[in-house]
PDB file of C-alpha atoms and ligand atoms in Angstrom:
ATOM      1  CA  MET A   1      64.926   8.717 -27.869  1.00  0.00           C
ATOM      2  CA  LEU A   2      64.286   8.941 -31.532  1.00  0.00           C
ATOM      3  CA  ARG A   3      66.248   5.783 -32.095  1.00  0.00           C
ATOM      4  CA  SER A   4      64.315   3.793 -29.562  1.00  0.00           C
ATOM      5  CA  THR A   5      61.110   5.005 -31.031  1.00  0.00           C
ATOM      6  CA  LEU A   6      62.235   3.955 -34.439  1.00  0.00           C
ATOM      7  CA  CYS A   7      63.303   0.646 -33.036  1.00  0.00           C
ATOM      8  CA  SER A   8      59.934   0.053 -31.490  1.00  0.00           C
ATOM      9  CA  LEU A   9      58.339   0.779 -34.770  1.00  0.00           C
ATOM     10  CA  LEU A  10      60.771  -1.431 -36.612  1.00  0.00           C
ATOM     11  CA  ALA A  11      60.302  -4.207 -34.071  1.00  0.00           C
ATOM     12  CA  VAL A  12      56.629  -4.238 -34.765  1.00  0.00           C
ATOM     13  CA  MET A  13      57.208  -4.193 -38.465  1.00  0.00           C
ATOM     14  CA  VAL A  14      60.109  -6.560 -38.980  1.00  0.00           C
ATOM     15  CA  GLY A  15      61.195  -7.834 -35.636  1.00  0.00           C
ATOM     16  CA  GLY A  16      64.403  -5.823 -35.540  1.00  0.00           C
ATOM     17  CA  CYS A  17      66.406  -4.078 -32.812  1.00  0.00           C
ATOM     18  CA  GLY A  18      67.094  -7.022 -30.626  1.00  0.00           C
ATOM     19  CA  VAL A  19      63.560  -8.296 -30.297  1.00  0.00           C
ATOM     20  CA  GLU A  20      63.683 -12.062 -30.104  1.00  0.00           C
ATOM     21  CA  ILE A  21      62.292 -13.054 -33.383  1.00  0.00           C
ATOM     22  CA  GLY A  22      62.140 -16.738 -32.698  1.00  0.00           C
ATOM     23  CA  GLY A  23      61.072 -16.577 -29.066  1.00  0.00           C
ATOM     24  CA  GLY A  24      57.446 -17.427 -29.520  1.00  0.00           C
ATOM     25  CA  GLY A  25      57.404 -20.379 -31.326  1.00  0.00           C
ATOM     26  CA  GLY A  26      57.859 -21.854 -34.364  1.00  0.00           C
ATOM     27  CA  GLY A  27      61.289 -22.482 -35.276  1.00  0.00           C
ATOM     28  CA  GLY A  28      62.265 -25.238 -32.969  1.00  0.00           C
ATOM     29  CA  GLY A  29      65.649 -25.386 -31.416  1.00  0.00           C
ATOM     30  CA  GLY A  30      69.049 -25.529 -32.899  1.00  0.00           C
ATOM     31  CA  GLY A  31      71.151 -28.637 -32.846  1.00  0.00           C
ATOM     32  CA  SER A  32      72.172 -28.489 -29.223  1.00  0.00           C
ATOM     33  CA  ASP A  33      68.599 -28.054 -28.072  1.00  0.00           C
ATOM     34  CA  SER A  34      67.223 -30.989 -29.925  1.00  0.00           C
ATOM     35  CA  GLY A  35      68.080 -33.385 -27.134  1.00  0.00           C
ATOM     36  CA  ILE A  36      66.137 -31.618 -24.400  1.00  0.00           C
ATOM     37  CA  ASP A  37      63.081 -33.713 -24.972  1.00  0.00           C
ATOM     38  CA  SER A  38      65.026 -36.953 -25.179  1.00  0.00           C
ATOM     39  CA  PRO A  39      65.236 -39.094 -22.046  1.00  0.00           C
ATOM     40  CA  ARG A  40      68.520 -40.658 -23.073  1.00  0.00           C
ATOM     41  CA  PRO A  41      71.354 -40.193 -20.565  1.00  0.00           C
ATOM     42  CA  VAL A  42      73.777 -39.184 -23.283  1.00  0.00           C
ATOM     43  CA  ASP A  43      71.688 -36.093 -23.938  1.00  0.00           C
ATOM     44  CA  ALA A  44      71.014 -35.342 -20.294  1.00  0.00           C
ATOM     45  CA  GLY A  45      74.738 -35.176 -19.774  1.00  0.00           C
ATOM     46  CA  VAL A  46      75.185 -32.350 -22.220  1.00  0.00           C
ATOM     47  CA  ASP A  47      73.511 -29.748 -20.062  1.00  0.00           C
ATOM     48  CA  VAL A  48      73.970 -31.197 -16.564  1.00  0.00           C
ATOM     49  CA  PRO A  49      77.264 -31.643 -14.696  1.00  0.00           C
ATOM     50  CA  VAL A  50      78.230 -35.300 -14.770  1.00  0.00           C
ATOM     51  CA  ASP A  51      78.016 -35.744 -11.021  1.00  0.00           C
ATOM     52  CA  ALA A  52      74.518 -34.287 -10.904  1.00  0.00           C
ATOM     53  CA  ARG A  53      73.005 -36.903 -13.152  1.00  0.00           C
ATOM     54  CA  PRO A  54      70.701 -39.369 -11.466  1.00  0.00           C
ATOM     55  CA  CYS A  55      72.287 -42.804 -11.160  1.00  0.00           C
ATOM     56  CA  VAL A  56      70.090 -44.657 -13.621  1.00  0.00           C
ATOM     57  CA  GLY A  57      70.744 -46.675 -16.757  1.00  0.00           C
ATOM     58  CA  GLY A  58      72.191 -49.953 -17.882  1.00  0.00           C
ATOM     59  CA  ASP A  59      70.729 -53.227 -16.632  1.00  0.00           C
ATOM     60  CA  ALA A  60      71.381 -52.313 -12.991  1.00  0.00           C
ATOM     61  CA  ALA A  61      72.782 -49.284 -11.189  1.00  0.00           C
ATOM     62  CA  MET A  62      74.344 -48.550  -7.813  1.00  0.00           C
ATOM     63  CA  THR A  63      75.928 -45.495  -6.199  1.00  0.00           C
ATOM     64  CA  SER A  64      79.065 -45.735  -4.082  1.00  0.00           C
ATOM     65  CA  ALA A  65      79.567 -43.762  -0.885  1.00  0.00           C
ATOM     66  CA  ASP A  66      81.595 -41.096  -2.714  1.00  0.00           C
ATOM     67  CA  GLY A  67      78.714 -40.474  -5.108  1.00  0.00           C
ATOM     68  CA  SER A  68      80.098 -42.372  -8.085  1.00  0.00           C
ATOM     69  CA  CYS A  69      77.450 -44.107 -10.168  1.00  0.00           C
ATOM     70  CA  PHE A  70      78.120 -47.613 -11.482  1.00  0.00           C
ATOM     71  CA  LEU A  71      76.040 -49.121 -14.276  1.00  0.00           C
ATOM     72  CA  LEU A  72      76.054 -52.813 -15.198  1.00  0.00           C
ATOM     73  CA  PHE A  73      75.627 -53.742 -18.844  1.00  0.00           C
ATOM     74  CA  THR A  74      75.043 -57.468 -19.217  1.00  0.00           C
ATOM     75  CA  SER A  75      75.652 -57.685 -22.977  1.00  0.00           C
ATOM     76  CA  ALA A  76      79.130 -59.097 -23.626  1.00  0.00           C
ATOM     77  CA  ARG A  77      81.539 -56.859 -25.506  1.00  0.00           C
ATOM     78  CA  SER A  78      85.260 -56.600 -26.167  1.00  0.00           C
ATOM     79  CA  TYR A  79      87.208 -54.240 -23.906  1.00  0.00           C
ATOM     80  CA  ALA A  80      87.480 -51.713 -26.730  1.00  0.00           C
ATOM     81  CA  ASP A  81      83.770 -51.872 -27.523  1.00  0.00           C
ATOM     82  CA  ALA A  82      82.877 -51.651 -23.835  1.00  0.00           C
ATOM     83  CA  THR A  83      85.107 -48.584 -23.542  1.00  0.00           C
ATOM     84  CA  THR A  84      83.325 -46.965 -26.476  1.00  0.00           C
ATOM     85  CA  ALA A  85      79.889 -47.906 -25.122  1.00  0.00           C
ATOM     86  CA  CYS A  86      80.641 -46.213 -21.803  1.00  0.00           C
ATOM     87  CA  LEU A  87      81.935 -43.088 -23.541  1.00  0.00           C
ATOM     88  CA  ALA A  88      78.746 -42.980 -25.591  1.00  0.00           C
ATOM     89  CA  ILE A  89      76.729 -42.382 -22.424  1.00  0.00           C
ATOM     90  CA  ASN A  90      79.208 -39.792 -21.135  1.00  0.00           C
ATOM     91  CA  ALA A  91      80.712 -42.299 -18.710  1.00  0.00           C
ATOM     92  CA  LYS A  92      83.893 -44.382 -18.481  1.00  0.00           C
ATOM     93  CA  LEU A  93      84.664 -48.044 -17.997  1.00  0.00           C
ATOM     94  CA  ALA A  94      84.543 -48.430 -14.211  1.00  0.00           C
ATOM     95  CA  VAL A  95      87.528 -47.314 -12.149  1.00  0.00           C
ATOM     96  CA  THR A  96      87.140 -49.345  -8.944  1.00  0.00           C
ATOM     97  CA  SER A  97      90.055 -47.571  -7.330  1.00  0.00           C
ATOM     98  CA  THR A  98      88.867 -47.668  -3.712  1.00  0.00           C
ATOM     99  CA  ALA A  99      87.550 -50.433  -1.472  1.00  0.00           C
ATOM    100  CA  ASP A 100      84.176 -48.708  -1.375  1.00  0.00           C
ATOM    101  CA  ARG A 101      83.890 -48.404  -5.134  1.00  0.00           C
ATOM    102  CA  TYR A 102      85.046 -51.972  -5.571  1.00  0.00           C
ATOM    103  CA  ALA A 103      82.495 -53.308  -3.090  1.00  0.00           C
ATOM    104  CA  VAL A 104      79.709 -51.643  -5.056  1.00  0.00           C
ATOM    105  CA  ALA A 105      81.089 -52.885  -8.367  1.00  0.00           C
ATOM    106  CA  LYS A 106      81.471 -56.424  -7.063  1.00  0.00           C
ATOM    107  CA  THR A 107      77.881 -56.418  -5.826  1.00  0.00           C
ATOM    108  CA  LEU A 108      76.699 -55.255  -9.238  1.00  0.00           C
ATOM    109  CA  ALA A 109      78.786 -57.904 -11.012  1.00  0.00           C
ATOM    110  CA  GLY A 110      77.247 -60.679  -8.949  1.00  0.00           C
ATOM    111  CA  THR A 111      78.245 -64.019 -10.492  1.00  0.00           C
ATOM    112  CA  ARG A 112      79.243 -62.457 -13.815  1.00  0.00           C
ATOM    113  CA  ASP A 113      82.721 -61.761 -15.069  1.00  0.00           C
ATOM    114  CA  VAL A 114      82.653 -58.043 -15.953  1.00  0.00           C
ATOM    115  CA  PHE A 115      85.217 -55.730 -17.507  1.00  0.00           C
ATOM    116  CA  ILE A 116      86.464 -52.786 -15.480  1.00  0.00           C
ATOM    117  CA  GLY A 117      88.686 -49.990 -16.791  1.00  0.00           C
ATOM    118  CA  LEU A 118      92.045 -51.547 -15.976  1.00  0.00           C
ATOM    119  CA  SER A 119      94.565 -52.819 -18.505  1.00  0.00           C
ATOM    120  CA  ASP A 120      98.236 -53.577 -19.069  1.00  0.00           C
ATOM    121  CA  ALA A 121      97.978 -53.246 -22.842  1.00  0.00           C
ATOM    122  CA  ALA A 122     100.450 -50.340 -22.848  1.00  0.00           C
ATOM    123  CA  THR A 123     103.171 -51.998 -20.747  1.00  0.00           C
ATOM    124  CA  GLU A 124     102.967 -55.697 -19.946  1.00  0.00           C
ATOM    125  CA  MET A 125     102.293 -56.324 -16.237  1.00  0.00           C
ATOM    126  CA  THR A 126     102.016 -52.603 -15.500  1.00  0.00           C
ATOM    127  CA  PHE A 127      98.295 -52.178 -15.004  1.00  0.00           C
ATOM    128  CA  ALA A 128      96.820 -48.707 -15.457  1.00  0.00           C
ATOM    129  CA  TRP A 129      93.361 -47.260 -14.840  1.00  0.00           C
ATOM    130  CA  ILE A 130      91.630 -46.033 -17.955  1.00  0.00           C
ATOM    131  CA  ASP A 131      91.327 -42.467 -16.589  1.00  0.00           C
ATOM    132  CA  GLY A 132      94.882 -42.171 -15.270  1.00  0.00           C
ATOM    133  CA  THR A 133      93.968 -42.643 -11.613  1.00  0.00           C
ATOM    134  CA  PRO A 134      97.056 -44.036  -9.831  1.00  0.00           C
ATOM    135  CA  LEU A 135      96.751 -47.756  -9.138  1.00  0.00           C
ATOM    136  CA  VAL A 136      96.909 -47.925  -5.340  1.00  0.00           C
ATOM    137  CA  PHE A 137      94.008 -50.057  -4.169  1.00  0.00           C
ATOM    138  CA  THR A 138      94.016 -53.508  -5.815  1.00  0.00           C
ATOM    139  CA  ALA A 139      91.905 -56.639  -5.373  1.00  0.00           C
ATOM    140  CA  TRP A 140      93.645 -59.303  -7.424  1.00  0.00           C
ATOM    141  CA  ASP A 141      92.440 -62.860  -7.178  1.00  0.00           C
ATOM    142  CA  PRO A 142      95.100 -65.235  -5.823  1.00  0.00           C
ATOM    143  CA  ALA A 143      97.679 -66.017  -8.560  1.00  0.00           C
ATOM    144  CA  GLU A 144      96.419 -63.097 -10.686  1.00  0.00           C
ATOM    145  CA  PRO A 145      97.387 -61.250 -12.784  1.00  0.00           C
ATOM    146  CA  ASN A 146      99.081 -64.058 -14.710  1.00  0.00           C
ATOM    147  CA  ASN A 147      98.851 -63.056 -18.396  1.00  0.00           C
ATOM    148  CA  SER A 148      97.401 -66.549 -19.080  1.00  0.00           C
ATOM    149  CA  ALA A 149     100.121 -68.220 -16.985  1.00  0.00           C
ATOM    150  CA  GLY A 150     102.022 -69.489 -19.987  1.00  0.00           C
ATOM    151  CA  GLY A 151      98.854 -70.269 -21.896  1.00  0.00           C
ATOM    152  CA  GLY A 152     100.361 -68.782 -25.004  1.00  0.00           C
ATOM    153  CA  TYR A 153      98.061 -65.774 -25.333  1.00  0.00           C
ATOM    154  CA  GLU A 154      97.856 -62.280 -23.919  1.00  0.00           C
ATOM    155  CA  GLU A 155      95.622 -61.280 -21.049  1.00  0.00           C
ATOM    156  CA  ASP A 156      95.708 -57.485 -20.930  1.00  0.00           C
ATOM    157  CA  CYS A 157      92.259 -56.497 -19.702  1.00  0.00           C
ATOM    158  CA  VAL A 158      90.840 -56.934 -16.217  1.00  0.00           C
ATOM    159  CA  VAL A 159      87.533 -58.388 -15.094  1.00  0.00           C
ATOM    160  CA  ILE A 160      85.913 -58.735 -11.709  1.00  0.00           C
ATOM    161  CA  ALA A 161      85.742 -62.517 -11.826  1.00  0.00           C
ATOM    162  CA  GLY A 162      82.298 -62.985 -10.318  1.00  0.00           C
ATOM    163  CA  GLY A 163      81.995 -66.188 -12.307  1.00  0.00           C
ATOM    164  CA  ARG A 164      84.294 -67.886  -9.838  1.00  0.00           C
ATOM    165  CA  ALA A 165      83.403 -65.777  -6.812  1.00  0.00           C
ATOM    166  CA  GLY A 166      86.737 -64.106  -7.200  1.00  0.00           C
ATOM    167  CA  ASP A 167      88.246 -60.705  -7.485  1.00  0.00           C
ATOM    168  CA  TRP A 168      90.319 -59.153 -10.263  1.00  0.00           C
ATOM    169  CA  ASP A 169      91.675 -61.320 -13.072  1.00  0.00           C
ATOM    170  CA  ASP A 170      93.454 -60.318 -16.269  1.00  0.00           C
ATOM    171  CA  ARG A 171      91.703 -61.763 -19.318  1.00  0.00           C
ATOM    172  CA  PRO A 172      91.883 -61.525 -23.114  1.00  0.00           C
ATOM    173  CA  CYS A 173      90.647 -58.138 -24.354  1.00  0.00           C
ATOM    174  CA  ALA A 174      88.676 -59.452 -27.330  1.00  0.00           C
ATOM    175  CA  ALA A 175      87.310 -62.613 -28.906  1.00  0.00           C
ATOM    176  CA  GLY A 176      89.921 -64.689 -30.737  1.00  0.00           C
ATOM    177  CA  VAL A 177      92.805 -63.655 -28.498  1.00  0.00           C
ATOM    178  CA  GLY A 178      92.433 -66.533 -26.061  1.00  0.00           C
ATOM    179  CA  PRO A 179      90.313 -69.690 -25.813  1.00  0.00           C
ATOM    180  CA  ALA A 180      86.746 -69.794 -27.069  1.00  0.00           C
ATOM    181  CA  GLY A 181      84.385 -68.117 -24.683  1.00  0.00           C
ATOM    182  CA  THR A 182      86.902 -65.531 -23.494  1.00  0.00           C
ATOM    183  CA  GLY A 183      87.481 -61.910 -24.484  1.00  0.00           C
ATOM    184  CA  LEU A 184      83.848 -60.754 -24.528  1.00  0.00           C
ATOM    185  CA  TYR A 185      82.326 -59.856 -21.177  1.00  0.00           C
ATOM    186  CA  PRO A 186      79.587 -57.778 -19.623  1.00  0.00           C
ATOM    187  CA  TYR A 187      80.978 -54.494 -18.332  1.00  0.00           C
ATOM    188  CA  LEU A 188      80.586 -51.739 -15.784  1.00  0.00           C
ATOM    189  CA  CYS A 189      80.422 -48.074 -16.678  1.00  0.00           C
ATOM    190  CA  GLN A 190      80.930 -45.272 -14.142  1.00  0.00           C
ATOM    191  CA  PHE A 191      80.179 -41.588 -13.912  1.00  0.00           C
TER     192      PHE A 191
HETATM  193 CA1   CA B   1      99.038 -58.730 -19.815  1.00  0.00          CA
HETATM  194 CA1   CA B   2      94.535 -64.082 -15.716  1.00  0.00          CA
END
Protein backbone atom coordinates (compact mmCIF):
# COMPACT_ATOMS: atom_id res chain seq x y z
CA MET A 1 0.00 0.00 0.00
CA LEU A 2 2.64 2.42 1.02
CA ARG A 3 4.78 1.36 -1.88
CA SER A 4 2.07 1.88 -4.43
CA THR A 5 1.34 5.25 -3.00
CA LEU A 6 4.96 6.17 -3.23
CA CYS A 7 5.04 4.86 -6.75
CA SER A 8 2.10 6.97 -7.75
CA LEU A 9 3.82 9.96 -6.35
CA LEU A 10 7.07 9.07 -8.03
CA ALA A 11 5.29 8.42 -11.31
CA VAL A 12 3.93 11.90 -11.28
CA MET A 13 7.27 13.33 -10.39
CA VAL A 14 9.71 11.37 -12.51
CA GLY A 15 7.78 8.83 -14.48
CA GLY A 16 8.99 5.86 -12.46
CA CYS A 17 7.45 2.57 -11.33
CA GLY A 18 6.60 1.14 -14.67
CA VAL A 19 4.72 4.10 -16.07
CA GLU A 20 5.39 4.27 -19.78
CA ILE A 21 7.56 7.25 -20.04
CA GLY A 22 7.66 7.38 -23.79
CA GLY A 23 4.07 6.39 -24.47
CA GLY A 24 2.70 9.79 -25.28
CA GLY A 25 4.77 11.05 -27.75
CA GLY A 26 7.81 12.39 -28.50
CA GLY A 27 10.50 10.01 -28.83
CA GLY A 28 9.67 8.26 -32.01
CA GLY A 29 10.21 4.59 -32.42
CA GLY A 30 13.25 2.49 -32.14
CA GLY A 31 14.95 0.99 -35.13
CA SER A 32 12.47 -1.78 -35.78
CA ASP A 33 9.55 0.62 -35.70
CA SER A 34 10.94 3.04 -38.17
CA GLY A 35 9.58 1.09 -41.11
CA ILE A 36 5.94 1.15 -40.05
CA ASP A 37 5.22 4.25 -42.03
CA SER A 38 7.07 3.02 -45.10
CA PRO A 39 5.03 1.43 -47.88
CA ARG A 40 7.93 -0.67 -49.10
CA PRO A 41 7.27 -4.42 -49.14
CA VAL A 42 10.58 -5.17 -47.49
CA ASP A 43 9.40 -3.36 -44.38
CA ALA A 44 5.88 -4.76 -44.48
CA GLY A 45 7.39 -8.20 -44.35
CA VAL A 46 9.07 -7.59 -41.03
CA ASP A 47 5.88 -7.55 -39.02
CA VAL A 48 3.53 -9.61 -41.21
CA PRO A 49 3.82 -13.33 -41.98
CA VAL A 50 5.13 -13.75 -45.50
CA ASP A 51 2.01 -15.48 -46.78
CA ALA A 52 -0.22 -12.71 -45.47
CA ARG A 53 1.36 -10.00 -47.55
CA PRO A 54 -0.75 -8.68 -50.39
CA CYS A 55 0.53 -9.84 -53.77
CA VAL A 56 1.78 -6.52 -55.07
CA GLY A 57 5.12 -5.25 -56.32
CA GLY A 58 7.47 -5.57 -59.23
CA ASP A 59 6.33 -4.65 -62.73
CA ALA A 60 3.49 -7.19 -62.64
CA ALA A 61 2.13 -9.61 -60.06
CA MET A 62 0.02 -12.76 -60.06
CA THR A 63 -1.09 -15.24 -57.41
CA SER A 64 -1.13 -18.98 -58.04
CA ALA A 65 -3.90 -21.26 -56.83
CA ASP A 66 -1.86 -22.30 -53.77
CA GLY A 67 -1.54 -18.67 -52.70
CA SER A 68 2.03 -18.11 -53.85
CA CYS A 69 2.70 -14.61 -55.13
CA PHE A 70 4.85 -14.15 -58.24
CA LEU A 71 6.36 -10.79 -59.13
CA LEU A 72 7.88 -9.96 -62.52
CA PHE A 73 10.85 -7.61 -62.62
CA THR A 74 11.60 -6.55 -66.18
CA SER A 75 15.07 -5.09 -65.54
CA ALA A 76 17.72 -7.57 -66.69
CA ARG A 77 20.09 -8.86 -64.03
CA SER A 78 22.55 -11.70 -63.54
CA TYR A 79 21.24 -14.76 -61.70
CA ALA A 80 23.20 -13.77 -58.60
CA ASP A 81 21.93 -10.20 -58.66
CA ALA A 82 18.37 -11.38 -59.30
CA THR A 83 18.68 -13.72 -56.32
CA THR A 84 19.83 -10.85 -54.13
CA ALA A 85 17.09 -8.54 -55.43
CA CYS A 86 14.41 -11.07 -54.51
CA LEU A 87 15.90 -11.57 -51.04
CA ALA A 88 15.88 -7.81 -50.55
CA ILE A 89 12.08 -7.81 -50.73
CA ASN A 90 11.80 -10.83 -48.43
CA ALA A 91 11.11 -13.12 -51.38
CA LYS A 92 13.02 -15.74 -53.39
CA LEU A 93 13.77 -16.28 -57.05
CA ALA A 94 10.66 -18.11 -58.27
CA VAL A 95 10.31 -21.82 -57.58
CA THR A 96 7.87 -22.96 -60.28
CA SER A 97 7.72 -26.44 -58.85
CA THR A 98 4.13 -27.31 -59.78
CA ALA A 99 2.15 -27.08 -63.00
CA ASP A 100 -0.06 -24.44 -61.43
CA ARG A 101 2.82 -22.27 -60.29
CA TYR A 102 4.52 -22.67 -63.65
CA ALA A 103 1.39 -21.66 -65.56
CA VAL A 104 1.21 -18.44 -63.57
CA ALA A 105 4.92 -17.77 -64.00
CA LYS A 106 4.76 -18.42 -67.73
CA THR A 107 1.84 -16.02 -68.09
CA LEU A 108 3.80 -13.36 -66.22
CA ALA A 109 6.90 -13.95 -68.36
CA GLY A 110 4.94 -13.44 -71.56
CA THR A 111 7.42 -13.15 -74.44
CA ARG A 112 10.37 -12.43 -72.15
CA ASP A 113 13.10 -14.80 -71.11
CA VAL A 114 13.04 -14.65 -67.29
CA PHE A 115 15.21 -16.25 -64.63
CA ILE A 116 13.60 -18.65 -62.19
CA GLY A 117 15.29 -20.13 -59.12
CA LEU A 118 16.71 -23.25 -60.74
CA SER A 119 20.38 -23.95 -61.35
CA ASP A 120 22.94 -26.70 -61.88
CA ALA A 121 25.85 -24.55 -60.71
CA ALA A 122 26.57 -26.94 -57.82
CA THR A 123 26.61 -30.17 -59.84
CA GLU A 124 26.59 -30.05 -63.63
CA MET A 125 23.30 -31.34 -65.09
CA THR A 126 21.79 -31.86 -61.64
CA PHE A 127 19.33 -29.00 -61.42
CA ALA A 128 18.23 -27.85 -57.97
CA TRP A 129 15.60 -25.38 -56.78
CA ILE A 130 17.00 -22.41 -54.93
CA ASP A 131 15.00 -23.22 -51.77
CA GLY A 132 15.73 -26.95 -51.69
CA THR A 133 12.32 -28.03 -52.99
CA PRO A 134 12.77 -31.44 -54.68
CA LEU A 135 12.79 -31.17 -58.46
CA VAL A 136 9.77 -33.26 -59.47
CA PHE A 137 7.71 -31.20 -61.88
CA THR A 138 9.77 -30.01 -64.88
CA ALA A 139 8.92 -28.14 -68.08
CA TRP A 140 12.07 -28.29 -70.17
CA ASP A 141 11.95 -27.04 -73.72
CA PRO A 142 12.72 -29.77 -76.27
CA ALA A 143 16.49 -30.46 -76.36
CA GLU A 144 16.99 -28.57 -73.07
CA PRO A 145 18.86 -28.49 -70.78
CA ASN A 146 21.91 -28.65 -73.04
CA ASN A 147 24.63 -26.64 -71.25
CA SER A 148 25.13 -24.70 -74.53
CA ALA A 149 25.18 -27.94 -76.56
CA GLY A 150 28.91 -27.87 -77.08
CA GLY A 151 28.97 -24.11 -77.49
CA GLY A 152 32.03 -23.92 -75.31
CA TYR A 153 30.48 -22.09 -72.36
CA GLU A 154 28.50 -23.00 -69.28
CA GLU A 155 24.75 -22.69 -69.00
CA ASP A 156 23.93 -23.20 -65.33
CA CYS A 157 20.89 -21.01 -64.72
CA VAL A 158 17.36 -21.57 -65.96
CA VAL A 159 14.98 -19.20 -67.71
CA ILE A 160 11.40 -19.55 -68.84
CA ALA A 161 12.18 -18.97 -72.50
CA GLY A 162 9.21 -16.79 -73.38
CA GLY A 163 11.34 -15.18 -76.06
CA ARG A 164 10.86 -18.25 -78.21
CA ALA A 165 7.46 -19.27 -76.86
CA GLY A 166 9.21 -22.06 -75.06
CA ASP A 167 9.55 -23.53 -71.65
CA TRP A 168 12.62 -24.00 -69.47
CA ASP A 169 16.09 -23.48 -70.92
CA ASP A 170 19.47 -23.43 -69.18
CA ARG A 171 21.35 -20.22 -69.95
CA PRO A 172 24.53 -18.42 -68.86
CA CYS A 173 24.21 -17.06 -65.32
CA ALA A 174 25.89 -13.71 -65.98
CA ALA A 175 27.11 -11.42 -68.74
CA GLY A 176 30.42 -12.48 -70.29
CA VAL A 177 29.89 -16.20 -69.71
CA GLY A 178 28.26 -16.86 -73.07
CA PRO A 179 27.58 -14.88 -76.25
CA ALA A 180 26.75 -11.19 -76.16
CA GLY A 181 23.19 -10.59 -75.11
CA THR A 182 23.02 -13.60 -72.80
CA GLY A 183 23.41 -13.94 -69.04
CA LEU A 184 21.29 -10.94 -67.99
CA TYR A 185 17.54 -11.48 -67.90
CA PRO A 186 14.40 -10.17 -66.29
CA TYR A 187 13.40 -12.34 -63.34
CA LEU A 188 10.54 -13.61 -61.24
CA CYS A 189 10.45 -13.36 -57.47
CA GLN A 190 8.05 -15.39 -55.30
CA PHE A 191 6.72 -15.23 -51.78
CA1 LIG B 1 25.02 -26.48 -66.71
CA1 LIG C 1 20.34 -24.26 -72.95
